[in-house]
Short mmCIF file of N, CA and C in Angstrom, two decimals:
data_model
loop_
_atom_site.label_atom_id
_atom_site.label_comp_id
_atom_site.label_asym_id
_atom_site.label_seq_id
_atom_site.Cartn_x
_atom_site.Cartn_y
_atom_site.Cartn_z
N UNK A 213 0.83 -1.18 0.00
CA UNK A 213 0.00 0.00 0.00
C UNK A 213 0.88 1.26 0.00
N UNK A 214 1.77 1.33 0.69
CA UNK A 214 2.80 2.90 0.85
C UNK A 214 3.51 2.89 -0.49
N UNK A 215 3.71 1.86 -0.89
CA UNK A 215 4.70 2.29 -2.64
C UNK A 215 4.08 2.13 -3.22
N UNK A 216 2.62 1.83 -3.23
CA UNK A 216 1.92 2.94 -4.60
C UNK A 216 1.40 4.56 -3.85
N UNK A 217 1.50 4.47 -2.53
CA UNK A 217 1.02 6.30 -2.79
C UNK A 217 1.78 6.81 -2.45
N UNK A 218 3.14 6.75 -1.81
CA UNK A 218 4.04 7.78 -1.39
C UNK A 218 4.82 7.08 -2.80
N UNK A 219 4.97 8.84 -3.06
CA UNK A 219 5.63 9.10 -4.27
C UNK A 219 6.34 10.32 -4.48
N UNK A 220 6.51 11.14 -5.57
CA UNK A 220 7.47 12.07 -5.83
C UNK A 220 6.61 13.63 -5.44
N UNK A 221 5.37 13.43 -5.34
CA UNK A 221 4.99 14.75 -5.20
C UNK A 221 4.26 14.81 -3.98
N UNK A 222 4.88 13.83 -2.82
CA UNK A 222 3.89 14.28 -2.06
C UNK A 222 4.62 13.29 -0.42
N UNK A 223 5.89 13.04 -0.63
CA UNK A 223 6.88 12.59 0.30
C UNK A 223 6.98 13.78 1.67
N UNK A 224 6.89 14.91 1.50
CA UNK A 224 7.40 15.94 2.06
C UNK A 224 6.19 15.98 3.35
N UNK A 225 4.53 15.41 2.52
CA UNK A 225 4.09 15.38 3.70
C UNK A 225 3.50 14.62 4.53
N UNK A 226 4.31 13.10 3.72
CA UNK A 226 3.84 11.64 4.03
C UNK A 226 5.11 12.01 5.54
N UNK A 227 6.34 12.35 5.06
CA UNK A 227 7.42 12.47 6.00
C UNK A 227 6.89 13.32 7.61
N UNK A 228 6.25 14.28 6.93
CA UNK A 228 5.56 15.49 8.32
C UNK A 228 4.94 14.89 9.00
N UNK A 229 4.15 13.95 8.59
CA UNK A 229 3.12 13.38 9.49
C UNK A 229 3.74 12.19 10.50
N UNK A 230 5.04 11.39 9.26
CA UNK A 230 5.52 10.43 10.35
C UNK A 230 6.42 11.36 11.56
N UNK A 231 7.30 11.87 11.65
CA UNK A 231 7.81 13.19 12.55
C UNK A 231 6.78 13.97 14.00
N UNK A 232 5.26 14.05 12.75
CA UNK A 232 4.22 14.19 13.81
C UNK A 232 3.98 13.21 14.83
N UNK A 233 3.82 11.80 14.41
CA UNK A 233 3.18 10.66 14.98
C UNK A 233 4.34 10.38 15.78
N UNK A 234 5.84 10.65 15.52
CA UNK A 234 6.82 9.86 15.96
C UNK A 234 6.83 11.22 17.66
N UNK A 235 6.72 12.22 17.27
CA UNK A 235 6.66 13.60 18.53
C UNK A 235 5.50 13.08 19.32
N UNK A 236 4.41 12.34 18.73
CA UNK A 236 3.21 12.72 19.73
C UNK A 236 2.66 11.22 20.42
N UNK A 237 3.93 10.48 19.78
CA UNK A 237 4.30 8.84 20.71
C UNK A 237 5.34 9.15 22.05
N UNK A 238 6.53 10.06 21.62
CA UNK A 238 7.18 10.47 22.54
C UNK A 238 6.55 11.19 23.53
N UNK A 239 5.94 12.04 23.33
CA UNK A 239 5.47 13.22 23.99
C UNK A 239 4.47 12.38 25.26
N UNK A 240 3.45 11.22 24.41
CA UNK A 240 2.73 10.74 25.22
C UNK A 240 3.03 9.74 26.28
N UNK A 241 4.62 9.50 25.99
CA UNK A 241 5.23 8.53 26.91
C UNK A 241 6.30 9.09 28.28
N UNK A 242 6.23 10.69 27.51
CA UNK A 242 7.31 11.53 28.46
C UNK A 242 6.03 11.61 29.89
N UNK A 243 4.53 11.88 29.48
CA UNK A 243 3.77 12.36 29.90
C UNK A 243 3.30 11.31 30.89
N UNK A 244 3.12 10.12 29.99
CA UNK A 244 2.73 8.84 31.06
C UNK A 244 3.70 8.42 31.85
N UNK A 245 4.75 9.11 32.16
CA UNK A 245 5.82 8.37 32.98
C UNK A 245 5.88 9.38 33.79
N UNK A 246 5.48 10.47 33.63
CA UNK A 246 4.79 11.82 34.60
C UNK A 246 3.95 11.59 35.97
N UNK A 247 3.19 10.86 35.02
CA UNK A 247 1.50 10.90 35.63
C UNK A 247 1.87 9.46 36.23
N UNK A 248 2.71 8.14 35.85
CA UNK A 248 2.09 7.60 36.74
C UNK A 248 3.34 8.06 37.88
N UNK A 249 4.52 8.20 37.96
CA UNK A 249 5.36 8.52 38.99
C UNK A 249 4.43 9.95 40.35
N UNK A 250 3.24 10.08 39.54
CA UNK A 250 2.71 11.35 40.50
C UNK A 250 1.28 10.67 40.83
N UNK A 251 1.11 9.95 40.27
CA UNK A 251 -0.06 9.01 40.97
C UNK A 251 0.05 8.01 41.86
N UNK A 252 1.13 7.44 41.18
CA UNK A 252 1.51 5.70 42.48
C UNK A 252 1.50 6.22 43.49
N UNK A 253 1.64 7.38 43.82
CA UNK A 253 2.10 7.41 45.21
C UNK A 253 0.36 8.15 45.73
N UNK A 254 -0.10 8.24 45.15
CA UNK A 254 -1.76 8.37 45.76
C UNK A 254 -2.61 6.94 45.44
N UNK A 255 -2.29 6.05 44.70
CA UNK A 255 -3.15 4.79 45.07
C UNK A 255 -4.48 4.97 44.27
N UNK A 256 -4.59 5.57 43.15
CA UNK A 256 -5.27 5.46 42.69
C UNK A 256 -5.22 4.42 41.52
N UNK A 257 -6.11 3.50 41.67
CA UNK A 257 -6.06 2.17 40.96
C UNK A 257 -6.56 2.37 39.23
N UNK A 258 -7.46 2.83 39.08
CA UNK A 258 -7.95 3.30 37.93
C UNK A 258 -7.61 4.27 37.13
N UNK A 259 -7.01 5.27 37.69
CA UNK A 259 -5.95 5.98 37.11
C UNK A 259 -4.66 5.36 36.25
N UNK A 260 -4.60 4.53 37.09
CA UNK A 260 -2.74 4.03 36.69
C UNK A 260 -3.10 2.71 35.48
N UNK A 261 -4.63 2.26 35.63
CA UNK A 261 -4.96 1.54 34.33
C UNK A 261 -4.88 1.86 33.16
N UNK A 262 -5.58 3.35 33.32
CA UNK A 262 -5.32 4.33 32.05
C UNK A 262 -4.21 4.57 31.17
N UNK A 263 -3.68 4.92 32.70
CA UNK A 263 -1.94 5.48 32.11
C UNK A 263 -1.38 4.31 31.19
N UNK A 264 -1.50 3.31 32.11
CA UNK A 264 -0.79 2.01 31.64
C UNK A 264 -1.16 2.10 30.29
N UNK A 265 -3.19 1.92 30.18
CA UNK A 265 -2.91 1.68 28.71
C UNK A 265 -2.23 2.56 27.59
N UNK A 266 -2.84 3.65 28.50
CA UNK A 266 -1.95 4.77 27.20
C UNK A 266 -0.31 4.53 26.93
N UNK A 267 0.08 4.69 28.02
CA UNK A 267 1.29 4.02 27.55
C UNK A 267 1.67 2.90 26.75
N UNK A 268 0.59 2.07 26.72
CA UNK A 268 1.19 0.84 25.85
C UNK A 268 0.81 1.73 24.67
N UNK A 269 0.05 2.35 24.51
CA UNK A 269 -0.54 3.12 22.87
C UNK A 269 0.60 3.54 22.57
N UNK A 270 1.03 4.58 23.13
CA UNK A 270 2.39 5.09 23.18
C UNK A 270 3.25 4.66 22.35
N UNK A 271 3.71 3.65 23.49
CA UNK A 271 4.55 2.73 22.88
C UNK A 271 4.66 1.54 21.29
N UNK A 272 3.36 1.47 21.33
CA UNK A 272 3.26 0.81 19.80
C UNK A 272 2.95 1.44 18.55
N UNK A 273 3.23 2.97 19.10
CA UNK A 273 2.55 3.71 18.16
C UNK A 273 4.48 4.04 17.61
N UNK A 274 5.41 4.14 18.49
CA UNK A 274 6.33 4.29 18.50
C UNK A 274 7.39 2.97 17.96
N UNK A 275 7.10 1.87 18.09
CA UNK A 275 7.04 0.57 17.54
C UNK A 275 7.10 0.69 16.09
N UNK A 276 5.63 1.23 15.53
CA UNK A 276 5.20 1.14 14.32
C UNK A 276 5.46 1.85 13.25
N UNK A 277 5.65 3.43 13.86
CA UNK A 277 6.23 4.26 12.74
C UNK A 277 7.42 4.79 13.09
N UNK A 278 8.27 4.30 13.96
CA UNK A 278 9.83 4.14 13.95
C UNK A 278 10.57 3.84 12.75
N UNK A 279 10.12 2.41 12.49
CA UNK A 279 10.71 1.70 11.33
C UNK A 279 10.46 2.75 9.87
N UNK A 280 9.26 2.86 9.79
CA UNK A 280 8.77 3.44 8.48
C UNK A 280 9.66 4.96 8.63
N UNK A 281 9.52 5.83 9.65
CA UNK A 281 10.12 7.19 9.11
C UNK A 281 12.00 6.75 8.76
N UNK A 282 12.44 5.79 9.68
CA UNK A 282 13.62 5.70 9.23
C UNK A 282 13.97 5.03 7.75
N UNK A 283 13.25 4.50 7.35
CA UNK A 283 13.36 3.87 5.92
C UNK A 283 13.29 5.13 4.85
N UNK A 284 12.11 5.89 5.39
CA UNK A 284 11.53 7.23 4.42
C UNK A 284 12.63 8.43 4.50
N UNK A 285 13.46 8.46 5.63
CA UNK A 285 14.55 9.24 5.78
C UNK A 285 15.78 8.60 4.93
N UNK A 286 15.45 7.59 4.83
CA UNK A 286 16.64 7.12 4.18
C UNK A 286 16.44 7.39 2.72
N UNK A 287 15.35 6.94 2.14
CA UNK A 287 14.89 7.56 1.06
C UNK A 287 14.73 8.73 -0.07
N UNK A 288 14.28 9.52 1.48
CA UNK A 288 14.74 10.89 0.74
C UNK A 288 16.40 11.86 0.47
N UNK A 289 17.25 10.44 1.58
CA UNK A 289 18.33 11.61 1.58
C UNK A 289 19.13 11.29 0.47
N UNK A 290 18.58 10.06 -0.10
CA UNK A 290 19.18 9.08 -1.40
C UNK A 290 18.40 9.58 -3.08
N UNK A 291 17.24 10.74 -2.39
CA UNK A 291 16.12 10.96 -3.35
C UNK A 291 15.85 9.86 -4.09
N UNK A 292 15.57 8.84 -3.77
CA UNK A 292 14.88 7.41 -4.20
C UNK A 292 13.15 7.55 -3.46
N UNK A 293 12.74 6.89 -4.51
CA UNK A 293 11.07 6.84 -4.68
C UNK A 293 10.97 5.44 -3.87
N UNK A 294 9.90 4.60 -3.09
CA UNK A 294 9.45 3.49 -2.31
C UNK A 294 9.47 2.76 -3.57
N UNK A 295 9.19 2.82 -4.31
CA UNK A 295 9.46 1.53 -5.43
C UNK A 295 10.72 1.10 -6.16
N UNK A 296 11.28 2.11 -6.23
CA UNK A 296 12.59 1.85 -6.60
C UNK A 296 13.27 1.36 -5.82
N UNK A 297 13.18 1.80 -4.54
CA UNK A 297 14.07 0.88 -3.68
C UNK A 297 13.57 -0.58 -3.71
N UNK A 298 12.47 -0.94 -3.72
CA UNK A 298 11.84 -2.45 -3.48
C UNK A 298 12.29 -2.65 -4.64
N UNK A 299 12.17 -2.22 -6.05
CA UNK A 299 13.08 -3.12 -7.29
C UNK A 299 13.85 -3.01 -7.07
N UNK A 300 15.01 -2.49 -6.41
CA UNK A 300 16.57 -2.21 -5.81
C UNK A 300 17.36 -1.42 -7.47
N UNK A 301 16.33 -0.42 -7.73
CA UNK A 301 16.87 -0.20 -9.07
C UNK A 301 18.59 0.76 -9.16
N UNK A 302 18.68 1.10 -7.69
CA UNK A 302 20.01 1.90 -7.28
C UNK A 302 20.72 1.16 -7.04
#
């Protein structure tokens, strides 16, 4: 699915968005490690479920488009298109 639509005219803001997603995985994990270090210590049980899950979101969100922006960085600094690299035409 990504090497037919990321392509030559429109990388710049397939790239923005992974940068976005990759800031707002971090951001949400700087935050959950905030909240629960300021909660454990009040005992609130349902709170720290939350966190937890969010944190796992976090974290797989960070998992998932890790790989992809570093491939797409690699891409662009080679100015190679997602298909060309999969035919290995370089």
């Amino acid at each position: 699915w990504l090497t037919n639509v990321i392509g030559l005219l429109n990388h710049r803001e397939f790239f923005v968005m992974l940068v976005g997603l990759i800031a707002i995985a971090v951001a949400g994990v700087g935050v959950d490690a905030m909240l629960m270090f300021m909660i454990v210590h009040k005992g609130l049980m349902v709170d720290e479920v939350l966190i937890v899950l969010h944190l796992g979101y976090s974290v797989g969100l960070l998992v998932l488009a890790g790989p992809i922006l570093k491939i797409h960085a690699g891409l662009i600094s080679r100015n190679e298109l997602a298909s060309e690299w999969r035919r290995n035409d370089f």
